[in-house]
GROMACS .gro file of C-alpha atoms in nm:
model
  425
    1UNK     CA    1  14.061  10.458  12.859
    2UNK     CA    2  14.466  10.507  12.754
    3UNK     CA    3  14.561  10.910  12.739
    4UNK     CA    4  14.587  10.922  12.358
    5UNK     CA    5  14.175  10.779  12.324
    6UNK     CA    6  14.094  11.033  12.643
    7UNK     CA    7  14.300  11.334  12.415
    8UNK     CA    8  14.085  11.218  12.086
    9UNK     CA    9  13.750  11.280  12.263
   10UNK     CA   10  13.843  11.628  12.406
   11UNK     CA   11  13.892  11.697  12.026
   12UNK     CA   12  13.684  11.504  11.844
   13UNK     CA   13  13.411  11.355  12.067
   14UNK     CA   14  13.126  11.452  12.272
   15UNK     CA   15  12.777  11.518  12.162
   16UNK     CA   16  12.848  11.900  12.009
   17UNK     CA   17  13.081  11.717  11.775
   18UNK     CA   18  12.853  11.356  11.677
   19UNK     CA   19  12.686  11.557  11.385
   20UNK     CA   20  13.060  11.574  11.218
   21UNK     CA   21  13.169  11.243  11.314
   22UNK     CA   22  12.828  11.111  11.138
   23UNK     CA   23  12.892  11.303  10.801
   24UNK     CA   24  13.256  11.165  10.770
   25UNK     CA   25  13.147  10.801  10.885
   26UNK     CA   26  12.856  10.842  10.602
   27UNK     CA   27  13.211  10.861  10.353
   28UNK     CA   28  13.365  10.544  10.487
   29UNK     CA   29  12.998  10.347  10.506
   30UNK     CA   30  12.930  10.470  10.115
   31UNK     CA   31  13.283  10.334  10.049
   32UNK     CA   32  13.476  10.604   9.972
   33UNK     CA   33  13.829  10.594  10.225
   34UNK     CA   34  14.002  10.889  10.072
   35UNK     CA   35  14.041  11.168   9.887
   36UNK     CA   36  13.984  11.540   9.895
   37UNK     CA   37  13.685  11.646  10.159
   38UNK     CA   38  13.464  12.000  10.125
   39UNK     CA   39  13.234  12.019  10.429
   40UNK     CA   40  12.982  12.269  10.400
   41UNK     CA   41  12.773  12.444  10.647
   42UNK     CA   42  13.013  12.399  10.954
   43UNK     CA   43  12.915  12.484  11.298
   44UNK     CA   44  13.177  12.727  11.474
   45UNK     CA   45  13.247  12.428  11.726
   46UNK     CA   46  13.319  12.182  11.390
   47UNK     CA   47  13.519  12.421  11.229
   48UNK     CA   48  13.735  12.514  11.495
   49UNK     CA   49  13.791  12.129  11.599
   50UNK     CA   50  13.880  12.011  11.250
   51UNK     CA   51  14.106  12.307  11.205
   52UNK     CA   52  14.304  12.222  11.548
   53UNK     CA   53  14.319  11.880  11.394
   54UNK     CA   54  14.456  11.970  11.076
   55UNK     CA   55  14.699  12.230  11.244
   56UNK     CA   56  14.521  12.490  11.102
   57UNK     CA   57  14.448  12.898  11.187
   58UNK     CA   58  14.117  12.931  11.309
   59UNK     CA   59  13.833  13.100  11.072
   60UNK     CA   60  13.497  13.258  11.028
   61UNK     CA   61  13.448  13.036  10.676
   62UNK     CA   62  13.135  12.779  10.683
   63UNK     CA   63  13.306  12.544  10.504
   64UNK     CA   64  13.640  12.345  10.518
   65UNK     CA   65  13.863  12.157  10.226
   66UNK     CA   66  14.090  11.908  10.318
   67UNK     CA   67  14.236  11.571  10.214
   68UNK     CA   68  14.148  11.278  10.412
   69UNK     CA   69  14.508  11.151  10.382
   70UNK     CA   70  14.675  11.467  10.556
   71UNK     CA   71  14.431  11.399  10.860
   72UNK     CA   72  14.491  11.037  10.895
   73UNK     CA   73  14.924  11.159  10.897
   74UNK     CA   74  14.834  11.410  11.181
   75UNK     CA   75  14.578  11.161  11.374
   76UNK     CA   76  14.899  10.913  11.339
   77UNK     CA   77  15.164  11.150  11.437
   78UNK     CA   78  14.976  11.293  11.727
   79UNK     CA   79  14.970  10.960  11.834
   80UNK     CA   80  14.574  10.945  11.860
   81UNK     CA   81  14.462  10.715  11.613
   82UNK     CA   82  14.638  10.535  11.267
   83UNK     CA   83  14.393  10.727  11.089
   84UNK     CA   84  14.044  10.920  11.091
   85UNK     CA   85  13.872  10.577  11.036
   86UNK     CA   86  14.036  10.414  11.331
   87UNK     CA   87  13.953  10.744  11.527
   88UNK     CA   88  13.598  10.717  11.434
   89UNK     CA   89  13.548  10.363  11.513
   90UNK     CA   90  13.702  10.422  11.856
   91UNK     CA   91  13.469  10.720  11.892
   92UNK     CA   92  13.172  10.561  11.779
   93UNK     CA   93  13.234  10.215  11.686
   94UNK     CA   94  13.297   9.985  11.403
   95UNK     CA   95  13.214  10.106  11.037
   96UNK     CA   96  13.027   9.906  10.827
   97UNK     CA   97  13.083   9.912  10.414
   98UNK     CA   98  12.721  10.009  10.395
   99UNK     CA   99  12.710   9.919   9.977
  100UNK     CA  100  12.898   9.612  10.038
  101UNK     CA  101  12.702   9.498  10.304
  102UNK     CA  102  12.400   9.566  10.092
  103UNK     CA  103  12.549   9.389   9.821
  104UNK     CA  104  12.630   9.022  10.051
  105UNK     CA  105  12.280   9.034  10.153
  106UNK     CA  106  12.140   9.018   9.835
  107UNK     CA  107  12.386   8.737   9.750
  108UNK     CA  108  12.246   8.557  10.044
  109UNK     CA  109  11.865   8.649   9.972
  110UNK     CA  110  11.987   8.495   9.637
  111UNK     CA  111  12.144   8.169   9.777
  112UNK     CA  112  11.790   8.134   9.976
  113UNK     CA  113  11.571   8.195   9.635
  114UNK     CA  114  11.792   7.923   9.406
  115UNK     CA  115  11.714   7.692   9.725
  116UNK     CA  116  11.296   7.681   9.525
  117UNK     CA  117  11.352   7.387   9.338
  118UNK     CA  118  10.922   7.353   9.327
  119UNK     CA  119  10.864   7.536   8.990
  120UNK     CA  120  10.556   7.658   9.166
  121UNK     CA  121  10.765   7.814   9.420
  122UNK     CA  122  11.052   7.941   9.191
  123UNK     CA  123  10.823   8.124   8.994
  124UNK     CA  124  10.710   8.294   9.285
  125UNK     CA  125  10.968   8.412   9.414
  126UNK     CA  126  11.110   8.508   9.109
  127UNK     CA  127  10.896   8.783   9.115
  128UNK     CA  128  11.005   9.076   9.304
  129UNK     CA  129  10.682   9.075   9.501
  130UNK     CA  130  10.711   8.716   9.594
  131UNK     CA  131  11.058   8.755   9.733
  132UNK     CA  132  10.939   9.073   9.954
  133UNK     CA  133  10.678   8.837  10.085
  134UNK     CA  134  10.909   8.637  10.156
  135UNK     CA  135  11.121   8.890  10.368
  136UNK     CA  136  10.801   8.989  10.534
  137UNK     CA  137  10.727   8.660  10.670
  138UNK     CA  138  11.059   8.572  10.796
  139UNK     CA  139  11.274   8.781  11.059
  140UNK     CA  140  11.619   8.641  10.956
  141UNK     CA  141  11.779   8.482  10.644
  142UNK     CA  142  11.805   8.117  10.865
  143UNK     CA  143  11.416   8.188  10.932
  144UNK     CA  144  11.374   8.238  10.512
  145UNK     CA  145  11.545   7.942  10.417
  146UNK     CA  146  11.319   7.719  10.678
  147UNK     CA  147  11.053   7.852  10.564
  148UNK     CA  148  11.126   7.761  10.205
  149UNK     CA  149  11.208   7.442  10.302
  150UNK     CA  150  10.874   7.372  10.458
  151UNK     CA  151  10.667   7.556  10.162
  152UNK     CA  152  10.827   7.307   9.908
  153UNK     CA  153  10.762   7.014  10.149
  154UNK     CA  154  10.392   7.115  10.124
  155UNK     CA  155  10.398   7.166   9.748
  156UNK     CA  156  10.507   6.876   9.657
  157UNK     CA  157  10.215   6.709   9.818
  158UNK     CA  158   9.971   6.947   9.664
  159UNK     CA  159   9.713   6.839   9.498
  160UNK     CA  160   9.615   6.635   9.760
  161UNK     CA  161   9.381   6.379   9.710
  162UNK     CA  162   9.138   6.514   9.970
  163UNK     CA  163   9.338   6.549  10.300
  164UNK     CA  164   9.244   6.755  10.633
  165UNK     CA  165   9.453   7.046  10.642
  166UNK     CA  166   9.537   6.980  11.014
  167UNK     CA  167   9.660   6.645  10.900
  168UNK     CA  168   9.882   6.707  10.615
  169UNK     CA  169  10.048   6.942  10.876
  170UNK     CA  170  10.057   6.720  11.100
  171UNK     CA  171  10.228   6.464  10.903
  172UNK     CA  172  10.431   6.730  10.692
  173UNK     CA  173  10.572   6.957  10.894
  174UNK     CA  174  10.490   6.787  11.273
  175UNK     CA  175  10.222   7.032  11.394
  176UNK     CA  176   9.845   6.999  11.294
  177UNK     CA  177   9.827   7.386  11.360
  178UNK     CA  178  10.098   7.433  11.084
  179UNK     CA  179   9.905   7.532  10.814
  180UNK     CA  180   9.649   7.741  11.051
  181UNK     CA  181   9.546   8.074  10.913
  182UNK     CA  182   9.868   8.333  10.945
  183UNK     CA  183  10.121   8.094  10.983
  184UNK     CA  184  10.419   8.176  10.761
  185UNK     CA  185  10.434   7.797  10.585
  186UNK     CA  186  10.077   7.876  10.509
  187UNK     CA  187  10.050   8.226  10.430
  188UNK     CA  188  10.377   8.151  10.148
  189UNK     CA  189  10.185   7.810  10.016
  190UNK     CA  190   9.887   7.993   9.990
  191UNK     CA  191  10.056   8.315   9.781
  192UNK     CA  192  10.194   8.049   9.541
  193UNK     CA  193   9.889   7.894   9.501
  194UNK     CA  194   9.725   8.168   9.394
  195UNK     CA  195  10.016   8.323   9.202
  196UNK     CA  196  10.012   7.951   8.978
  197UNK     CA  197   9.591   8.029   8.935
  198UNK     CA  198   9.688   8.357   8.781
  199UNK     CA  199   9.915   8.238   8.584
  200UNK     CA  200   9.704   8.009   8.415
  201UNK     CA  201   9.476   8.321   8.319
  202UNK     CA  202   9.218   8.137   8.598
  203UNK     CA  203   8.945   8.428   8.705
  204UNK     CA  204   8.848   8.296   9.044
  205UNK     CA  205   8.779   8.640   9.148
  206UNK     CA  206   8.885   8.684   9.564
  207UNK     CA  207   8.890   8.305   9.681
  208UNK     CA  208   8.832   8.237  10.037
  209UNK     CA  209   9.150   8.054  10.158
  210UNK     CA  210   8.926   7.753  10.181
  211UNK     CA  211   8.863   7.760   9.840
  212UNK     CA  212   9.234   7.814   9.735
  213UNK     CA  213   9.295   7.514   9.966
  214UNK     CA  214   9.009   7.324   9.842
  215UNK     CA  215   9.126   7.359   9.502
  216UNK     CA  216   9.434   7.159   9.599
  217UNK     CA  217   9.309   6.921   9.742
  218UNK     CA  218   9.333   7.008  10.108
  219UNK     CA  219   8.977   7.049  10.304
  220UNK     CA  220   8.933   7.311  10.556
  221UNK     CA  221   8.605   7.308  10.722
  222UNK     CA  222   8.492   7.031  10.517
  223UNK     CA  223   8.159   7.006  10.668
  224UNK     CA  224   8.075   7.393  10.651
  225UNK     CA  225   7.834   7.537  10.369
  226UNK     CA  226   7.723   7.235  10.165
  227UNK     CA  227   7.618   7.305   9.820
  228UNK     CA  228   7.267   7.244   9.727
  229UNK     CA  229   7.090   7.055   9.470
  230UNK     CA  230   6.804   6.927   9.288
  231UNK     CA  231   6.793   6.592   9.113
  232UNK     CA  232   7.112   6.575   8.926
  233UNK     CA  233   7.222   6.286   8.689
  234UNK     CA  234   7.463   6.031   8.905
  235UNK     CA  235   7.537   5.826   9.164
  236UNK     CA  236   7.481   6.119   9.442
  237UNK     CA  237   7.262   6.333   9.236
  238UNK     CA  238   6.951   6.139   9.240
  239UNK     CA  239   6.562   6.200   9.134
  240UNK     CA  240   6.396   6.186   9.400
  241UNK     CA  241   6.209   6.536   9.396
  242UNK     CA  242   6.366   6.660   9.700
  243UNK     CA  243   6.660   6.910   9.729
  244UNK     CA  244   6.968   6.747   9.850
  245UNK     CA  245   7.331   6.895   9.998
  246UNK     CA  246   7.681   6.759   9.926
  247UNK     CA  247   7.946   6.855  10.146
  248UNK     CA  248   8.299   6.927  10.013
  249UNK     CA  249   8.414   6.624  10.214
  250UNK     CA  250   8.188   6.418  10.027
  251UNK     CA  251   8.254   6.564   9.690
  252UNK     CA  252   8.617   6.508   9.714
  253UNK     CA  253   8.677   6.265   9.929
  254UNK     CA  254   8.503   6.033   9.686
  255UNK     CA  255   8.388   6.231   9.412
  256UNK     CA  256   8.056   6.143   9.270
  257UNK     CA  257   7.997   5.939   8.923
  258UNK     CA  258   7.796   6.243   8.726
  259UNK     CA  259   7.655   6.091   8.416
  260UNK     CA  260   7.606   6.480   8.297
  261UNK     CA  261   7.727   6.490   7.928
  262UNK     CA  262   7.554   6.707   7.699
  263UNK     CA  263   7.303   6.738   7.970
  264UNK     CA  264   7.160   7.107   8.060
  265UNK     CA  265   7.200   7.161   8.427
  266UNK     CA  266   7.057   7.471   8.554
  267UNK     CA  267   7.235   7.706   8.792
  268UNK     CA  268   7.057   7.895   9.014
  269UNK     CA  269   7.173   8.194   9.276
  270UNK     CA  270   6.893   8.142   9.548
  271UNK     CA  271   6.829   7.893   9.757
  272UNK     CA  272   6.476   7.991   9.776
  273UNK     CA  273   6.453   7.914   9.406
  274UNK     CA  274   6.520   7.529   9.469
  275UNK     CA  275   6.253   7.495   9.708
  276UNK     CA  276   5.978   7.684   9.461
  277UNK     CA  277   6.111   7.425   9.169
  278UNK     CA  278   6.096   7.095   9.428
  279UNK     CA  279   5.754   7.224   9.524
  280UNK     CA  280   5.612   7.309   9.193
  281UNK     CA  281   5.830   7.011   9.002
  282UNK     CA  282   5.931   6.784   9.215
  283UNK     CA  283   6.094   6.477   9.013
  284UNK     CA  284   6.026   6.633   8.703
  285UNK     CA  285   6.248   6.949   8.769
  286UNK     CA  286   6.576   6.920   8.518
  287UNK     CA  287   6.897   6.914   8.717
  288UNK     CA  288   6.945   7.215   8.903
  289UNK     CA  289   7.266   7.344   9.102
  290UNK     CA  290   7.228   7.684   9.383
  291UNK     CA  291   7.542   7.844   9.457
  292UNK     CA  292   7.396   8.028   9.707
  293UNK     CA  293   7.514   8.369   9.666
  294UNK     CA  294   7.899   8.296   9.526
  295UNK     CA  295   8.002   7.977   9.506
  296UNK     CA  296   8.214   7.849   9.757
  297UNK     CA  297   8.469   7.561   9.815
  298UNK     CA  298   8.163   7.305   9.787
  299UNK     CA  299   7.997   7.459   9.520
  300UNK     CA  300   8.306   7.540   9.315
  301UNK     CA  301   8.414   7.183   9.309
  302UNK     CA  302   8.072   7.063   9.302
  303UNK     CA  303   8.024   7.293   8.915
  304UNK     CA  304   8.382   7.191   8.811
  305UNK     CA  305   8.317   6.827   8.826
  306UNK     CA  306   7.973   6.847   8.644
  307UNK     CA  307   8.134   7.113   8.402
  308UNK     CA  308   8.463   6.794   8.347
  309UNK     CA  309   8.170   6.555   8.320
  310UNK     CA  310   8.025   6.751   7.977
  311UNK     CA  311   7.705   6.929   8.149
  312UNK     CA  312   7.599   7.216   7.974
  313UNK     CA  313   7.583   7.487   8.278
  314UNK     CA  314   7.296   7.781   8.204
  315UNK     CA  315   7.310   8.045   8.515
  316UNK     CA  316   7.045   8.239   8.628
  317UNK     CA  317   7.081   8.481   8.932
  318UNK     CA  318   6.943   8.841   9.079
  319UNK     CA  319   6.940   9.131   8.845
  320UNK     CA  320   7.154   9.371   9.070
  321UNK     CA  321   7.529   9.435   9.061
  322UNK     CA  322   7.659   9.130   9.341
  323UNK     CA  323   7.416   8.927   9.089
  324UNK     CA  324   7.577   9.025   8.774
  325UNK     CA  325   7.928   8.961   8.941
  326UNK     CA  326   7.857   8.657   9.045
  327UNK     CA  327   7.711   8.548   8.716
  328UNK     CA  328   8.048   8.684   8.579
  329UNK     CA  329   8.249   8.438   8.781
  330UNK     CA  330   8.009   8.151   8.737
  331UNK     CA  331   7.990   8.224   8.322
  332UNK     CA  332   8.417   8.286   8.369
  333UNK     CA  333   8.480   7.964   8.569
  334UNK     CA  334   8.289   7.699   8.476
  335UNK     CA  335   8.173   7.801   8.119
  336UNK     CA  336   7.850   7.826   8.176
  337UNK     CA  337   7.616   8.024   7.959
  338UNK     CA  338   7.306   8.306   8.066
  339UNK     CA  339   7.008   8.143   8.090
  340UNK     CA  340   6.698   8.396   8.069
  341UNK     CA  341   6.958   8.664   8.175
  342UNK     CA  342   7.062   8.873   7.921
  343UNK     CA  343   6.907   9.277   7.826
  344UNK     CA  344   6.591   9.151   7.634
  345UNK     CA  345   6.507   8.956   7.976
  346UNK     CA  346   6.551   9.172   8.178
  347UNK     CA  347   6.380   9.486   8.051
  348UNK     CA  348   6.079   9.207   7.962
  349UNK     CA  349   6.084   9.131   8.300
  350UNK     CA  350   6.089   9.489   8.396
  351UNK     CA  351   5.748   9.544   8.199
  352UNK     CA  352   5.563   9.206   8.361
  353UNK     CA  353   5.713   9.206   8.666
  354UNK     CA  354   5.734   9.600   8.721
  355UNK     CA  355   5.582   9.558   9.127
  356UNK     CA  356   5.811   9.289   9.223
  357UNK     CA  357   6.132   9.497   9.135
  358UNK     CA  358   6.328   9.713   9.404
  359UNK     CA  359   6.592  10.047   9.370
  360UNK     CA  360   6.909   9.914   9.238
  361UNK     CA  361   7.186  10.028   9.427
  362UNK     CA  362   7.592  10.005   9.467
  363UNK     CA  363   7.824  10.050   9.173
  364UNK     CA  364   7.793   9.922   8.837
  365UNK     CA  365   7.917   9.573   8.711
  366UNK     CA  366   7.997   9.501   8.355
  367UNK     CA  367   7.806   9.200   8.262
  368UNK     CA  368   8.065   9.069   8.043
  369UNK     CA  369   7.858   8.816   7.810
  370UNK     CA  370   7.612   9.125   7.755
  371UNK     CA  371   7.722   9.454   7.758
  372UNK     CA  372   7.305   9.557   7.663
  373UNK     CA  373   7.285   9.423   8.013
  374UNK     CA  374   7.478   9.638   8.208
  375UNK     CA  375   7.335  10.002   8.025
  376UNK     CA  376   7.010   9.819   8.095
  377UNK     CA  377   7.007   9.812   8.448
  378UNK     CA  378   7.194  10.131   8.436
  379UNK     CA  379   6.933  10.352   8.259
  380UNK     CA  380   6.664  10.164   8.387
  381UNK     CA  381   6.767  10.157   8.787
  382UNK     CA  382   6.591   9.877   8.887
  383UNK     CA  383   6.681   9.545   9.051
  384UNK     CA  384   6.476   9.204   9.022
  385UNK     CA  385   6.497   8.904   9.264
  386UNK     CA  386   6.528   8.594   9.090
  387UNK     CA  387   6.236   8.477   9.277
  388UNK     CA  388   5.996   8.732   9.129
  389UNK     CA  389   6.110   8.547   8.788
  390UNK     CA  390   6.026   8.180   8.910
  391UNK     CA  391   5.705   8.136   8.721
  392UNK     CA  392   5.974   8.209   8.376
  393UNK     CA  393   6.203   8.012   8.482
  394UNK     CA  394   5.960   7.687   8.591
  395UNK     CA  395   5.916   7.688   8.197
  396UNK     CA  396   6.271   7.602   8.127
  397UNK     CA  397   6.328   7.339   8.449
  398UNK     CA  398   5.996   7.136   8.325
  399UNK     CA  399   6.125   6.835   8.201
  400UNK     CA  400   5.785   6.719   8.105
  401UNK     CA  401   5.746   7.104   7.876
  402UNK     CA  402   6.051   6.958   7.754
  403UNK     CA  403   5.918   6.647   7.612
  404UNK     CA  404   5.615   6.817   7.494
  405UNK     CA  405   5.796   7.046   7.245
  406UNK     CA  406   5.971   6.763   7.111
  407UNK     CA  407   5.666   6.590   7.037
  408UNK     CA  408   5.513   6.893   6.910
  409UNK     CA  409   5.215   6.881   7.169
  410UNK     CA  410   5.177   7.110   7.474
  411UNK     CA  411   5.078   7.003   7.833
  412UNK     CA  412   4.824   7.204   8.094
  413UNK     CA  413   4.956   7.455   8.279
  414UNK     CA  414   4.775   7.639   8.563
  415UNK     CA  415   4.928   7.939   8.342
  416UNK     CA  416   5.020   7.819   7.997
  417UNK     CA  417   5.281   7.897   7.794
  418UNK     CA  418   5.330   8.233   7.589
  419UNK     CA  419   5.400   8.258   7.313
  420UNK     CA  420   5.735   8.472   7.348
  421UNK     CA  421   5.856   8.263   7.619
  422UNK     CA  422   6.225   8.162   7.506
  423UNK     CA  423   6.256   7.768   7.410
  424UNK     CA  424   6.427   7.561   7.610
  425UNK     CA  425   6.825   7.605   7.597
   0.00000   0.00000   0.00000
């Protein structure tokens, strides 16, 4: 240390004194180099200090005016420092131009956005929020750009026609465990996949991220909840009587031939509901899909490609609030329309099926093809599994009722028919 830096901390350093130092740096980091100085609320050790500085008579004041270009002449004559920036800096270290710092790394966040030539992934991070994600996932700038980079790589193979997560990542981006849940690369695809969904006005509701993959094309788990079925029209649907599963693998790795238009398919929530049709119709049950609480990956595809193929979808599921939501986002994806599940069915199910209904609990759910629905099930406070309602519902799956309405003739029924039963959708 040379004398003159060794005479600058006697008068200006030491830890008594690093509260003033920090207020003047705070000048030079905001940008502001000169000018006229009031400091306010002085300790006696501050005062005295800046006052030997400036030459000045000691005082009892709490505050002290000077300009910034008399110190920097003293510091300079005194042979201490070229001025009270340099003196800081050799105090404390360098100062940094805090706004323009600020200012170059927003040009460079900048530079990394205009580097999105996906539209998917422009539009993302466009948005405010998509650019903090962004920040979030990467440490550094050079980490930021990578990682858009890699996200457009992926993009602009999505959709996929059907391809293992583990190997598009693998042939991608080099590493099968690329794409893995909480990896950056994924967690950005996956944010501008969904941020394209809402763009579209899509309701998907909270989509698994193997549904969100599923939906481009990517399979995750391909083998894992199957969606179930009952003799649907096509080349995998079949009539045999017996419920069948299709796997998402299956569905889109060679999507079935549904010969479904203007063909009612029945949706049910309940698996148990299948097996009461297969056992009570067998062969003759109309087409009937289970989503199995909501649908997932399999089931979503499974409803969008009958729903493409012209089926007219009628839903049926639990009268209780998870029911009623996922009705929402069965009715909201796929257009499909209630079937026996409005108000009038369920208060008449209320007064024939009184015993076989349970407390409804949990929050309410707007039922938003009938509002009647919701103050229903509100004022009444009851909930109904939609296998207390099978017997109802047999009525409408009966493809040989069907035929017997059209001829106008009726068929035996261990129960028959009454007369307020709705028609056939």
């Amino acid at each position: 240390m040379s004398d003159a830096t060794a005479r600058l901390v006697r008068l200006l350093g030491g830890a008594a004194l690093a509260p003033l130092r920090a207020r003047l740096r705070s000048r030079y980091q905001r940008g502001r180099s000169g000018g006229i100085v009031t400091l306010a609320h002085l300790s006696g050790v501050e005062r005295d200090a800046l006052a030997g500085l400036l030459g000045r008579r000691p005082s009892d004041a709490g505050s002290l005016r000077f300009d910034i270009a008399e110190l920097d002449a003293r510091l300079a004559h005194a042979g201490l420092a070229a001025s009270l920036r340099h003196a800081l800096e050799l105090l404390d270290g360098p100062l940094t131009d805090v706004a323009a710092a600020r200012s170059e790394t927003a040009r460079q966040w900048e530079a990394v956005r205009a580097m999105a030539t996906d539209r998917r992934l422009a539009a993302f991070l466009a948005d405010g929020r998509g650019l903090g994600l962004l920040k979030r996932l990467a440490a550094h700038l050079p980490a930021a750009a990578q990682l858009v980079g890699q996200a457009q790589t992926v993009l602009a193979q999505l959709p996929a026609a059907a391809i293992a997560r583990s190997h598009l990542a693998a042939q991608l981006l080099g590493d099968a465990h690329a794409l893995d849940p909480g990896v950056p690369v994924a967690t950005l695809v996956l944010a501008v996949l969904r941020h394209e969904r809402a763009a579209k006005g899509d309701h998907e509701g909270e989509e698994t991220v193997r549904e969100l993959w599923a939906a481009a094309g990517v399979l995750v788990n391909e083998l894992a909840r199957p969606a179930l079925f009952l003799n649907l029209p096509g080349s995998a649907g079949g009539a045999s009587g017996e419920p069948g599963y299709l796997s998402l693998r299956a569905l889109m790795r060679s999507a079935p031939l549904w010969t479904a238009a203007a063909r009612d398919v029945y949706v049910c929530e309940n698996p148990n509901l299948v097996a009461i049709a297969a056992d009570a119709l067998g062969a003759h049950c109309a087409p009937l899909v289970c989503t199995e609480g909501m649908p997932a990956a399999a089931q979503r595809v499974l409803l969008s490609q009958l729903a493409m193929a012209g089926a007219r979808l009628h839903y049926h599921g639990d009268f209780d609030w998870p029911g009623i939501a996922i009705a929402n986002a069965v009715t909201d994806m796929f257009g499909a329309t209630p079937w026996r599940f409005g108000a009038r069915d369920y208060c008449a199910a209320l007064s024939t099926n009184n015993g076989a209904s349970r407390p409804l609990t949990g929050g309410a759910i707007l039922a938003r093809w009938d509002n009647a629905l919701t103050d229903a099930m509100n004022r009444h406070g009851r909930a109904i599994d939609e296998e207390a309602l099978a017997a109802s519902l047999m009525l409408d799956l009966d493809t040989r009722r069907k035929q017997s309405l059209r001829n106008g003739t009726w068929i035996c029924y261990d129960s028959p028919p009454r007369e307020n039963d709705n028609e056939i959708k």
